[in-house]
Short mmCIF file of C-alpha atoms in Angstrom, two decimals:
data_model
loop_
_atom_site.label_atom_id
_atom_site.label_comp_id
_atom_site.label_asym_id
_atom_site.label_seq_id
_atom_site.Cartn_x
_atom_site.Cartn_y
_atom_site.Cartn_z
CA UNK A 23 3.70 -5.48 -11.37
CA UNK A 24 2.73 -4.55 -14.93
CA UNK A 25 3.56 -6.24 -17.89
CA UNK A 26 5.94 -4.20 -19.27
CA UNK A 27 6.32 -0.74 -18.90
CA UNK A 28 6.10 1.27 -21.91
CA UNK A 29 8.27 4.56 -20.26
CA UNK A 30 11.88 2.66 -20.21
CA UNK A 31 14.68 3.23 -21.44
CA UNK A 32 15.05 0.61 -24.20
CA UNK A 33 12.11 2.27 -25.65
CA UNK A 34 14.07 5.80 -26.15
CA UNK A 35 16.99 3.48 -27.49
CA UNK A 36 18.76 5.24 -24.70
CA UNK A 37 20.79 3.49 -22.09
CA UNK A 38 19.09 2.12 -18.72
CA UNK A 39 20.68 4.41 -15.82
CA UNK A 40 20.28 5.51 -12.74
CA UNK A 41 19.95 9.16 -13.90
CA UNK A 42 16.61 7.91 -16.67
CA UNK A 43 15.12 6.14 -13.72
CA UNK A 44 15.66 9.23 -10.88
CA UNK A 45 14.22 11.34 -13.94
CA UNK A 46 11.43 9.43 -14.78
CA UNK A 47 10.29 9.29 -11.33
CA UNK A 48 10.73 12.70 -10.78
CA UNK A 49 7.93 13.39 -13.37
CA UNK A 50 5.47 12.36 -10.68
CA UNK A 51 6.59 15.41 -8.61
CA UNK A 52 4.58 17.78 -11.66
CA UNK A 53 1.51 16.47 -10.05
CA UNK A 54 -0.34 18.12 -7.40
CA UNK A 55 -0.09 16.03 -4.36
CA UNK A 56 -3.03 14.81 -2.69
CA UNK A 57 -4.26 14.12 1.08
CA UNK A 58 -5.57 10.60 1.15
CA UNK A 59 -8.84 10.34 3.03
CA UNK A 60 -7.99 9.92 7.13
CA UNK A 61 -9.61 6.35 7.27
CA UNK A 62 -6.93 5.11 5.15
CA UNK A 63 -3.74 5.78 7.27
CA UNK A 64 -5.74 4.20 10.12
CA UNK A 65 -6.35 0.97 8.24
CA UNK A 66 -3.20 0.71 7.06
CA UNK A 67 -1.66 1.30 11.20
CA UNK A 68 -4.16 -1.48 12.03
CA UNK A 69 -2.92 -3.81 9.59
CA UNK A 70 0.80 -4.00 10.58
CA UNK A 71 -0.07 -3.84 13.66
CA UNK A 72 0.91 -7.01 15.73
CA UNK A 73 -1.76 -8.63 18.53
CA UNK A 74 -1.68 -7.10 21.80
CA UNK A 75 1.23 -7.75 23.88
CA UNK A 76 -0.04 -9.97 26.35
CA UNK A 77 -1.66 -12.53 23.48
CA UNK A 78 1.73 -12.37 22.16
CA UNK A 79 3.79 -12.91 24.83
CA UNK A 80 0.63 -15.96 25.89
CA UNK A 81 1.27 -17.17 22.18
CA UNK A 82 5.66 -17.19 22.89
CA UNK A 83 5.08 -20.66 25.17
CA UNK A 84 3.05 -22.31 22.30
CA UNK A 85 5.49 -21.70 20.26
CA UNK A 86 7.65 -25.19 20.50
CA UNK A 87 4.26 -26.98 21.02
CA UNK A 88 2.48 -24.80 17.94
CA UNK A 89 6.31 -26.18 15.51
CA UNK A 90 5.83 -29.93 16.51
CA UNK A 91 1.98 -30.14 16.04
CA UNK A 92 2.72 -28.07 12.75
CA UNK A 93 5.10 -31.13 11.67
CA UNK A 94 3.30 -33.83 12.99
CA UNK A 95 -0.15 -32.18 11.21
CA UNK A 96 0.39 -30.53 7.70
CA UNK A 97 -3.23 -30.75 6.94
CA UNK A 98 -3.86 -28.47 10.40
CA UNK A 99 -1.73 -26.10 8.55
CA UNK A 100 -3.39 -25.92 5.49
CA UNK A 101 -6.34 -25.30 7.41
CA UNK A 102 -4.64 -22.03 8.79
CA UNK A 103 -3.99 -20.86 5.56
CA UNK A 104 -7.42 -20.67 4.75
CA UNK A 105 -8.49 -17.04 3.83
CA UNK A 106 -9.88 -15.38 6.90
CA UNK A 107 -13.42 -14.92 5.71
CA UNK A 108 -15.62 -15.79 2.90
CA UNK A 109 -17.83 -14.00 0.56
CA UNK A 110 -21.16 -15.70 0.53
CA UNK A 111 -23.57 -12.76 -1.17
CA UNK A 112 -23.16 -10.74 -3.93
CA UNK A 113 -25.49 -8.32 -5.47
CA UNK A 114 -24.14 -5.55 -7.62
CA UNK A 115 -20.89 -4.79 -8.56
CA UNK A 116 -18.28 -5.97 -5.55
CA UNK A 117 -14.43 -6.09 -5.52
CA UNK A 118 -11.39 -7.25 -3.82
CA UNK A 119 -8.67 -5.01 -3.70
CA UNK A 120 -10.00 -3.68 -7.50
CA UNK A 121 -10.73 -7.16 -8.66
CA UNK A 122 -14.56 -7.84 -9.33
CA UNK A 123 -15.57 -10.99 -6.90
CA UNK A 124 -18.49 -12.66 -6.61
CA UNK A 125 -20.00 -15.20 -4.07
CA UNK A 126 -17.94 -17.73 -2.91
CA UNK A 127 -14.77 -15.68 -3.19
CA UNK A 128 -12.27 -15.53 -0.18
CA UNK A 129 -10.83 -12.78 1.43
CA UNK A 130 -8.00 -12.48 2.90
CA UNK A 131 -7.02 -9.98 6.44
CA UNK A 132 -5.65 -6.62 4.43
CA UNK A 133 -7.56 -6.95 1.37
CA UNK A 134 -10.21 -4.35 0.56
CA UNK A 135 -13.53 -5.19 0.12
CA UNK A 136 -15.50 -2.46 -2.29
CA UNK A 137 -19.73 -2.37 -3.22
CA UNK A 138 -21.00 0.19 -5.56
CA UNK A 139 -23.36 2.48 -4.09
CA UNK A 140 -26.33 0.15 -5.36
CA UNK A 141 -24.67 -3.02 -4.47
CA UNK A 142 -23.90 -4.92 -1.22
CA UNK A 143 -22.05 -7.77 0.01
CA UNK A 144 -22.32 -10.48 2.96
CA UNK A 145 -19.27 -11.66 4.07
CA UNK A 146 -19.01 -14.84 6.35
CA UNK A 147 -15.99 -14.60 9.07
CA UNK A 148 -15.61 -18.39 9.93
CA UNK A 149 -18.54 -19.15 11.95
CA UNK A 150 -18.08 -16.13 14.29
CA UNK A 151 -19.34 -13.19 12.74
CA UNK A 152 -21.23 -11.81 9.55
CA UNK A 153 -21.70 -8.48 7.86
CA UNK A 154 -23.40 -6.88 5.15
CA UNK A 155 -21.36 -4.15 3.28
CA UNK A 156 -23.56 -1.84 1.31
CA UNK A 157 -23.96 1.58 -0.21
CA UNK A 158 -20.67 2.73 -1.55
CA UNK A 159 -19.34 0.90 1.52
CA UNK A 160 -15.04 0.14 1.94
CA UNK A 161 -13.79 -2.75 4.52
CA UNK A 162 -10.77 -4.32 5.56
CA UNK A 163 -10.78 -7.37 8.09
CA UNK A 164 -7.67 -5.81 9.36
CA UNK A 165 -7.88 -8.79 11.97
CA UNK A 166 -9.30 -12.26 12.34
CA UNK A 167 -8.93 -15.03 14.23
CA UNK A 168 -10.35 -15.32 17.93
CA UNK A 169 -10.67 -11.36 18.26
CA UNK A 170 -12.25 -10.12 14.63
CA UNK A 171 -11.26 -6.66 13.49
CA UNK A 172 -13.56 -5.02 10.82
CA UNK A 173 -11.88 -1.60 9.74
CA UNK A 174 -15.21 0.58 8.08
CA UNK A 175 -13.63 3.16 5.67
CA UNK A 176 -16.62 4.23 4.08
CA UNK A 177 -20.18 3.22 3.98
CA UNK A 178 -22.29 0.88 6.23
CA UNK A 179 -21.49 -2.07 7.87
CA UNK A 180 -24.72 -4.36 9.33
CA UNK A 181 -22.36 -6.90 11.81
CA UNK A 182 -24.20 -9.91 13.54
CA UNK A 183 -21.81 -11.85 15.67
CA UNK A 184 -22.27 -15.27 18.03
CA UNK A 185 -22.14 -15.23 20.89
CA UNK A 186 -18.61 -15.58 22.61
CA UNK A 187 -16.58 -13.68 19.91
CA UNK A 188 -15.16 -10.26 19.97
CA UNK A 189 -15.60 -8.19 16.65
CA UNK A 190 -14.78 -4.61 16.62
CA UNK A 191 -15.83 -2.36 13.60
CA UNK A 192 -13.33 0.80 13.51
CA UNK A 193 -13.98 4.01 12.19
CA UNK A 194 -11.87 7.03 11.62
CA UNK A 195 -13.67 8.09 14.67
CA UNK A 196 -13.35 5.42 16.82
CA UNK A 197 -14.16 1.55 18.44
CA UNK A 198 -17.40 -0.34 18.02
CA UNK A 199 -16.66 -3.29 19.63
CA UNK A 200 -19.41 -6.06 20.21
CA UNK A 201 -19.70 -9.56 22.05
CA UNK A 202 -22.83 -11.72 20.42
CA UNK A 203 -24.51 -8.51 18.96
CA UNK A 204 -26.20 -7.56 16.06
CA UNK A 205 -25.13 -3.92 15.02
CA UNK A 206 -24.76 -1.76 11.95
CA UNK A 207 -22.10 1.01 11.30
CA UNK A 208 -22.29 3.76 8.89
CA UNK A 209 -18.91 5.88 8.89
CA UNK A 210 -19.23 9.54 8.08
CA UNK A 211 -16.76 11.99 7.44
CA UNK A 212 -17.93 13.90 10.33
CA UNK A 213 -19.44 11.22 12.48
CA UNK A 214 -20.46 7.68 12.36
CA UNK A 215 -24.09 6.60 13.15
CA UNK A 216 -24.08 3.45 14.91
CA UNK A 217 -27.30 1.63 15.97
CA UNK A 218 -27.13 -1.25 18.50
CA UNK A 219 -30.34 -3.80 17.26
CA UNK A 220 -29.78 -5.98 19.92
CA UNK A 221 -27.04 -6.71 22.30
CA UNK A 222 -24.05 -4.69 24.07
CA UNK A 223 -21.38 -2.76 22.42
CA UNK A 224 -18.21 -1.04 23.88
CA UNK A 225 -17.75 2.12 22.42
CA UNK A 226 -14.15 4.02 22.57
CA UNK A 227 -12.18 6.08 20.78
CA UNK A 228 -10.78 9.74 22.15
CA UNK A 229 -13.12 9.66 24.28
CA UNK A 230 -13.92 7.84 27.54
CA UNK A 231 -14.93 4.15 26.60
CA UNK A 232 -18.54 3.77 26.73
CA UNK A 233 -21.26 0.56 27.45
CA UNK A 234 -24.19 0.85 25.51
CA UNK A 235 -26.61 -2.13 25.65
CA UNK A 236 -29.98 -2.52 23.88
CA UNK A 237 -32.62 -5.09 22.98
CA UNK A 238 -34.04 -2.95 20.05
CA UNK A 239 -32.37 -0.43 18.62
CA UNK A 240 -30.92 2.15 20.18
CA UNK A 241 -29.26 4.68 18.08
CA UNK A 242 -26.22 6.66 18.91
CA UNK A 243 -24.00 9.09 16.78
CA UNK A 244 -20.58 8.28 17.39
CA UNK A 245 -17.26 11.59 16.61
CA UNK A 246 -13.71 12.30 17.29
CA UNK A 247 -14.18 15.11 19.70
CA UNK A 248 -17.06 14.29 21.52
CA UNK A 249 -18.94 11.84 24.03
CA UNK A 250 -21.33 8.93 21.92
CA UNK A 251 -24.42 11.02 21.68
CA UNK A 252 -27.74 9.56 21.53
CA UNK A 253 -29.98 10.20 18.61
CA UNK A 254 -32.81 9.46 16.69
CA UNK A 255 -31.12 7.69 13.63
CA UNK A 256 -33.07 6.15 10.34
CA UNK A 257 -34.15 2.57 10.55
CA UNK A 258 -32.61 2.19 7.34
CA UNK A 259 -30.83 -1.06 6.03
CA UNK A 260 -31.52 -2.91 9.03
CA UNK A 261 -34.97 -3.72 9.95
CA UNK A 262 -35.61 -6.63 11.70
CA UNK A 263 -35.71 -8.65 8.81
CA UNK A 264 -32.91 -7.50 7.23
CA UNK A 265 -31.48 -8.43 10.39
CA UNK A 266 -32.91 -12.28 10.28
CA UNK A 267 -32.15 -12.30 6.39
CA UNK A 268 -28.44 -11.78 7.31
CA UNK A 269 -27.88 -13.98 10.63
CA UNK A 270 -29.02 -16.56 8.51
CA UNK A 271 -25.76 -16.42 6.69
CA UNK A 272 -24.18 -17.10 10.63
CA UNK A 273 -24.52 -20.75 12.14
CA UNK A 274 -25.53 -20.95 15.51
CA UNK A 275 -23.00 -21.62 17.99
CA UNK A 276 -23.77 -25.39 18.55
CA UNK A 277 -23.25 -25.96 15.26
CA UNK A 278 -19.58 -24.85 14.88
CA UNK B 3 4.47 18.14 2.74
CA UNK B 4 2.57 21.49 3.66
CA UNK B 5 -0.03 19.25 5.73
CA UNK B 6 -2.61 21.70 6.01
CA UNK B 7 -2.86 21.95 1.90
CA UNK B 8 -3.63 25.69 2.55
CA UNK B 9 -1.63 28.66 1.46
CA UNK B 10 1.89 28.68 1.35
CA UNK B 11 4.83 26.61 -0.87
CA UNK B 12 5.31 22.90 -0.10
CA UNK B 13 9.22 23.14 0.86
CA UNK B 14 9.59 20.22 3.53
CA UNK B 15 9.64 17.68 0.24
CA UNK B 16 13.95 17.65 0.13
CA UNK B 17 14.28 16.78 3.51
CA UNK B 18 11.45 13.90 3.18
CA UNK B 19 13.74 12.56 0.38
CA UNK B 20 16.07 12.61 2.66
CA UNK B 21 14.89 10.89 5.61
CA UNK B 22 12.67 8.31 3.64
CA UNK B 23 15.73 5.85 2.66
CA UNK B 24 16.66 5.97 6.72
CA UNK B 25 12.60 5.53 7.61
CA UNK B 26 12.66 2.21 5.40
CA UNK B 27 15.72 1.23 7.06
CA UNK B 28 14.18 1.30 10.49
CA UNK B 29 11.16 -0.89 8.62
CA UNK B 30 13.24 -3.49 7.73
CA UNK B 31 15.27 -4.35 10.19
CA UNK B 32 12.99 -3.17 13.40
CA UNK B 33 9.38 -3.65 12.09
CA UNK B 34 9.39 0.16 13.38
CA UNK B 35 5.58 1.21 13.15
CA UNK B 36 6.55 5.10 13.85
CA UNK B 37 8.54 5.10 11.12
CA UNK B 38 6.36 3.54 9.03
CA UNK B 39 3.66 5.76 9.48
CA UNK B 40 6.44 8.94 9.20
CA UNK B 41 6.79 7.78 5.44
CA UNK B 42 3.34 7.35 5.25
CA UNK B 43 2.85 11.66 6.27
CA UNK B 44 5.82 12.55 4.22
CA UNK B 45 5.05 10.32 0.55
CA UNK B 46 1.53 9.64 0.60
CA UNK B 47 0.29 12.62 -0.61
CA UNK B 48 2.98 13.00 -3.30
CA UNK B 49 1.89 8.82 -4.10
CA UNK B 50 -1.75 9.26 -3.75
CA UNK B 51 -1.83 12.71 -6.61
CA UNK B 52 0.01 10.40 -8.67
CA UNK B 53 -2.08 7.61 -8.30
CA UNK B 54 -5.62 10.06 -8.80
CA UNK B 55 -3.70 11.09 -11.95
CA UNK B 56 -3.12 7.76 -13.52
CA UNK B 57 -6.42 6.03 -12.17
CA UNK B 58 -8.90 9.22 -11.66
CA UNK B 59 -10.10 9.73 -7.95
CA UNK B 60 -12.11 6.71 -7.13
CA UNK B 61 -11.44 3.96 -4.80
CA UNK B 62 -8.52 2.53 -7.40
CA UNK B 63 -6.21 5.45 -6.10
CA UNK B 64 -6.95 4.33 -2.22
CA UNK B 65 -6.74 1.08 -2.99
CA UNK B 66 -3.18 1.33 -4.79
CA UNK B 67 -1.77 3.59 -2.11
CA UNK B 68 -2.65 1.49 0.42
CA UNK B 69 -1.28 -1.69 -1.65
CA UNK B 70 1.95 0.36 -1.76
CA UNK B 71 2.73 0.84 1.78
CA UNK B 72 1.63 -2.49 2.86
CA UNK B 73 4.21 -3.98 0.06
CA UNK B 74 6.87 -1.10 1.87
CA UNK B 75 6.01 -2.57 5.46
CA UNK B 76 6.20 -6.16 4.07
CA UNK B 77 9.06 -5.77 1.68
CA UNK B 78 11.04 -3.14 2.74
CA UNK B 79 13.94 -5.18 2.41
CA UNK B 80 13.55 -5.21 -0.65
CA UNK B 81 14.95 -1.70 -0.86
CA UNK B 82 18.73 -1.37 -2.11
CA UNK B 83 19.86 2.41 -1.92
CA UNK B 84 22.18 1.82 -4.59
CA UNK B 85 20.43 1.68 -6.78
CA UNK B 86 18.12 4.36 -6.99
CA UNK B 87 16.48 7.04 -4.29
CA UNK B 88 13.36 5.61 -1.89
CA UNK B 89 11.46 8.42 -3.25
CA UNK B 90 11.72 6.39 -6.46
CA UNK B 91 11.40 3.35 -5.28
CA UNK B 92 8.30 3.98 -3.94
CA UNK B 93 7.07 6.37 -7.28
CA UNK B 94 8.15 3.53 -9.03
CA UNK B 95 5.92 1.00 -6.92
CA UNK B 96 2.75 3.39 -7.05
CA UNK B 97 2.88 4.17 -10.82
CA UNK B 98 3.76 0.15 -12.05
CA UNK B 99 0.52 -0.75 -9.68
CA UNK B 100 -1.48 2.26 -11.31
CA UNK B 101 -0.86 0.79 -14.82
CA UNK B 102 -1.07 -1.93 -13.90
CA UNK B 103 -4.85 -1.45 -12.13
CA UNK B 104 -5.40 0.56 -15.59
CA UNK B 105 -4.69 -2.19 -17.93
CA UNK B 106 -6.45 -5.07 -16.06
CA UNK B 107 -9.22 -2.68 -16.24
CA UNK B 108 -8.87 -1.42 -19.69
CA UNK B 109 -9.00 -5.27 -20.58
CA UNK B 110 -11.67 -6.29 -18.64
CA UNK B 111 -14.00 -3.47 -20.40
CA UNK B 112 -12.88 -4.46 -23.59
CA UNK B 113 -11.26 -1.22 -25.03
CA UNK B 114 -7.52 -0.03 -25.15
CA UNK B 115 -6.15 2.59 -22.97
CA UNK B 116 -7.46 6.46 -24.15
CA UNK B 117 -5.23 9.41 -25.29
CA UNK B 118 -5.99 11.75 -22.61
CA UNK B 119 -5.78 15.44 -22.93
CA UNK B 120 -4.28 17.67 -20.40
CA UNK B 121 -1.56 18.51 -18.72
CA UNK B 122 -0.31 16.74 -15.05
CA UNK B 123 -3.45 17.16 -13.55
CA UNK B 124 -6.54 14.77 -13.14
CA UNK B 125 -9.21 15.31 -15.67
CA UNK B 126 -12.14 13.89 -13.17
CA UNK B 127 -13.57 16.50 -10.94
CA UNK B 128 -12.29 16.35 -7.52
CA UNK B 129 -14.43 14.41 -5.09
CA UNK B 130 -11.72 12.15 -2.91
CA UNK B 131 -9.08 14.19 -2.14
CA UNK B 132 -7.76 18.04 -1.60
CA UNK B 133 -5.29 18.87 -3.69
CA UNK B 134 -2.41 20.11 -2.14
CA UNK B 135 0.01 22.76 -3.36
CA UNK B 136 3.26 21.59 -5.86
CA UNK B 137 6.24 21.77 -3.97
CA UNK B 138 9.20 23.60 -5.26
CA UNK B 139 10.72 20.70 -6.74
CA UNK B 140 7.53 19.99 -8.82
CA UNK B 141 6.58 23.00 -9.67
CA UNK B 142 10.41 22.93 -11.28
CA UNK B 143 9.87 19.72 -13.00
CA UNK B 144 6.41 20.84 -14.20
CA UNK B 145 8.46 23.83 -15.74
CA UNK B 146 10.88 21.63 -17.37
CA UNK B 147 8.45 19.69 -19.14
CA UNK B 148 6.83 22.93 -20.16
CA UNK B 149 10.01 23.89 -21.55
CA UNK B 150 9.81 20.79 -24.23
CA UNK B 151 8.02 21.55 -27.51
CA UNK B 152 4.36 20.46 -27.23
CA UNK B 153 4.66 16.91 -29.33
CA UNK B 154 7.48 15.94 -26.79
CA UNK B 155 5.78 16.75 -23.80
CA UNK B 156 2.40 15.06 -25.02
CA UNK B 157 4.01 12.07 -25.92
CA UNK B 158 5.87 11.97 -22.69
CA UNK B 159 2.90 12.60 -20.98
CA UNK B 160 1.12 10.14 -22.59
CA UNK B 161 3.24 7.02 -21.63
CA UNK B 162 4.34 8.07 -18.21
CA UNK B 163 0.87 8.48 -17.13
CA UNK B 164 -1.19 6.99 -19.34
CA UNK B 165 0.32 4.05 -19.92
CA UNK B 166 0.37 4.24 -23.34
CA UNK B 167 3.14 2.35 -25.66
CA UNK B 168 4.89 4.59 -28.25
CA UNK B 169 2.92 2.15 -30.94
CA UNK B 170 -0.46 2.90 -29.13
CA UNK B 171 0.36 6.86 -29.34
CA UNK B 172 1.52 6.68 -33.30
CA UNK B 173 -1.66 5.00 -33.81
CA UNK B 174 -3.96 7.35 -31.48
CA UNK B 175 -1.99 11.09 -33.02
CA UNK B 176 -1.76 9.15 -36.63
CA UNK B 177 2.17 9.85 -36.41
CA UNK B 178 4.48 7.32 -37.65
CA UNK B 179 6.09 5.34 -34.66
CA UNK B 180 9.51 6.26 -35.49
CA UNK B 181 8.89 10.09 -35.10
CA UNK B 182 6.78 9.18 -31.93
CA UNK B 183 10.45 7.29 -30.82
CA UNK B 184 12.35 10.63 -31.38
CA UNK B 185 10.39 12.78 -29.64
CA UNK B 186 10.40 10.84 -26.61
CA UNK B 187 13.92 10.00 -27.13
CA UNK B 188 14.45 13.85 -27.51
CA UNK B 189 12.45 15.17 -24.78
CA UNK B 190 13.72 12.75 -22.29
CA UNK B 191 17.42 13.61 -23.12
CA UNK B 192 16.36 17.55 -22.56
CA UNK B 193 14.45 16.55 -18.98
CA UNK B 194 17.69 14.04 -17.94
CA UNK B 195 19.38 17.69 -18.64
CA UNK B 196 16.87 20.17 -17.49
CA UNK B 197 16.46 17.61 -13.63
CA UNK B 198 19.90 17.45 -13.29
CA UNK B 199 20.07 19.50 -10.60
CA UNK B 200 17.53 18.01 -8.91
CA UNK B 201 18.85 14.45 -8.91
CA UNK B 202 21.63 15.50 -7.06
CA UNK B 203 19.60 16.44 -3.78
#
């Protein structure tokens, strides 16, 4: 909340109501309303939404086991606290839900992770997954824990995961969901261009869900309305080395 | 909200007044996510312009509406209908986080907030958003305020959306603070009057 806002009452020297306050707010109504960009709403569904039922209703018996081990072991809970990911590269201008960040920062499931167009960020998600946010690109971890949830607003979004976790990146057009893959993501207004740089990805959205494996790069344009479509994207932002630069942020599994 | 932004007068804006005090209802107490993304097609629009007009049509506009409605779905208990409408509870929410945003900002660069020129509308070109047309109501309100003599309606202008303190305007116009005090004082007397009727739907 802001300091102190300098359009109250006490300021007119007139007397805090009901009526200055419905006033005042109807001020806002002299502005021409806007339609937020579609990826938003869908981040923001994805956020409140709760873990599929049947993890939920798995979790329900761990319950009275998860409340005793939480007394008996306070530092365990501490632990769980912990922000859901960390950022461990900055270059450029980066911020977390509008404040600037730089390496080392947490974030947290919900926040919003922003890079300039020039600028990029690598973002570590426990020892399961890394990406690389870059060109103008917008990200919420809208879930973490054993099944990672990347939502891609804008932007790309170069993912390398071990093997054994499941990381989805979600677009306004749909599912990229991966298990031990390297992949990148750039979401389009139209379409998104995903290329698979080695691995296998599940592709859905309103369309029927898709398999796409690759060992080197297979490129596929990915829309609302119609079937993944192969294509012949740019091998831009994620050449091999870029690739090795960034899984170097992600320890191997043996060493988790 | 006319949801197509196209031709046409936004009129379905009294009846989302309406229903958005029930839809937060069915937030708090039942976690409802239809409801929650109901309010979310019925305000956001109306949130998001406001939030381009304080902030300009970057990412700090997404990033406050979507601060908003997470604070609704996490807080919506928070929400006492006696005291005020849930349209203005959640105006109320968008613009504090705006000016908020604007004076961490303002801060962090070092300089104070600017006088801008103008009337409701967002001076930055528009690159994030389609504007959508005023709905009766606003188009109303944006008559009242034209109704005010110029000096009222600036400095109104100036603090609601701005964020600027009635010290910061007398400094900015070169008008002593007291006569900066009066015609706020004045020309929010003559809107309480002029809105009347439409704090009664």
């Amino acid at each position: 909340m802001i300091e102190q806002d300098p359009f109250g009452p006490k300021d007119m020297d007139l007397p805090a109501s009901r009526e200055f306050d419905e006033t005042a707010a109807l001020l806002a109504l002299a502005v021409a309303p806007r339609r937020p960009p579609a990826a938003l709403k869908a981040a923001l569904l994805r956020a409140i939404r709760p873990e599929p039922q049947g993890r939920r209703t798995r979790i329900w018996w761990l319950i009275p086991a998860a409340a005793l081990a939480a007394l008996l072991l306070i530092p365990a809970l501490k632990l769980a606290r912990r922000p859901a990911a960390e950022i461990v590269s900055v270059q450029g201008s980066v911020s977390v839900s509008g404040r600037p960040v730089g390496a080392g920062s947490p974030l947290r499931v919900g926040e919003t992770i922003a890079v300039d167009p020039a600028a990029e960020a690598i973002v570590r998600i426990g020892g399961r997954a890394v990406f690389r946010l870059s060109r103008g690109g917008r990200a919420v971890i809208s879930r973490a824990g054993s099944d990672i949830e990347l939502s891609l607003q804008e932007g790309w979004a170069l993912s390398a995961v071990n093997k054994g976790n499941a990381y989805s990146v979600v677009t306004a057009h749909g599912r990229i969901a991966a298990l031990g893959t390297v992949f990148i993501v750039r979401a389009g207004a139209q379409r998104d261009y995903v290329c698979i740089c080695n691995g296998r990805l599940l592709l859905s959205g309103n369309f029927p869900a898709k398999e796409i494996a690759a060992e080197h790069h297979l490129d596929v344009y990915l829309s609302s309305d119609a079937a993944p479509a192969p294509a012949a994207g740019p091998l831009d932002g994620h050449t091999d080395g870029e690739i090795e630069s960034l899984k170097a942020y992600l320890p191997s599994s043996s060493q988790r | 909200m006319n949801p197509e932004g196209g031709t046409g007068r936004n009129t379905d804006e009294e009846p989302a007044a309406d229903q958005a005090a029930g839809l937060i209802r069915r937030i708090a107490e039942e976690r409802h996510e239809e409801s929650f993304s109901r309010l979310y097609d019925l305000h956001a629009p109306l949130l998001f312009g406001l939030a381009c007009r304080i902030l300009g049509q970057g990412t700090d506009a997404q990033d406050v509406l979507q601060e908003v409605f997470l604070q609704v779905w996490r807080k919506a208990v928070d929400f006492d209908a006696s005291k005020g409408s849930a349209r203005t509870w959640l105006i109320v929410l968008t613009r504090s986080r705006c000016l908020d945003r604007l004076r961490r900002k303002a801060r962090r660069q070092g300089h104070e907030l600017p006088l801008r020129e103008g009337g409701a509308e967002p001076s930055e070109p528009a690159v994030a958003s389609t504007a959508l047309e005023l709905s009766e109501t606003g188009l109303a309100v944006r008559q009242a305020l034209a109704e005010l003599p110029e000096p009222q309606r600036k400095a109104i202008e100036a603090s609601y959306f701005d964020g600027l303190s009635q010290s910061e305007i007398a400094q900015k116009t070169g008008e002593p603070l007291g006569t900066v005090k009066t015609r706020m004082r004045l020309g929010m007397l003559k809107l309480m009057e002029l809105l009347k009727p439409l704090r009664a739907r």
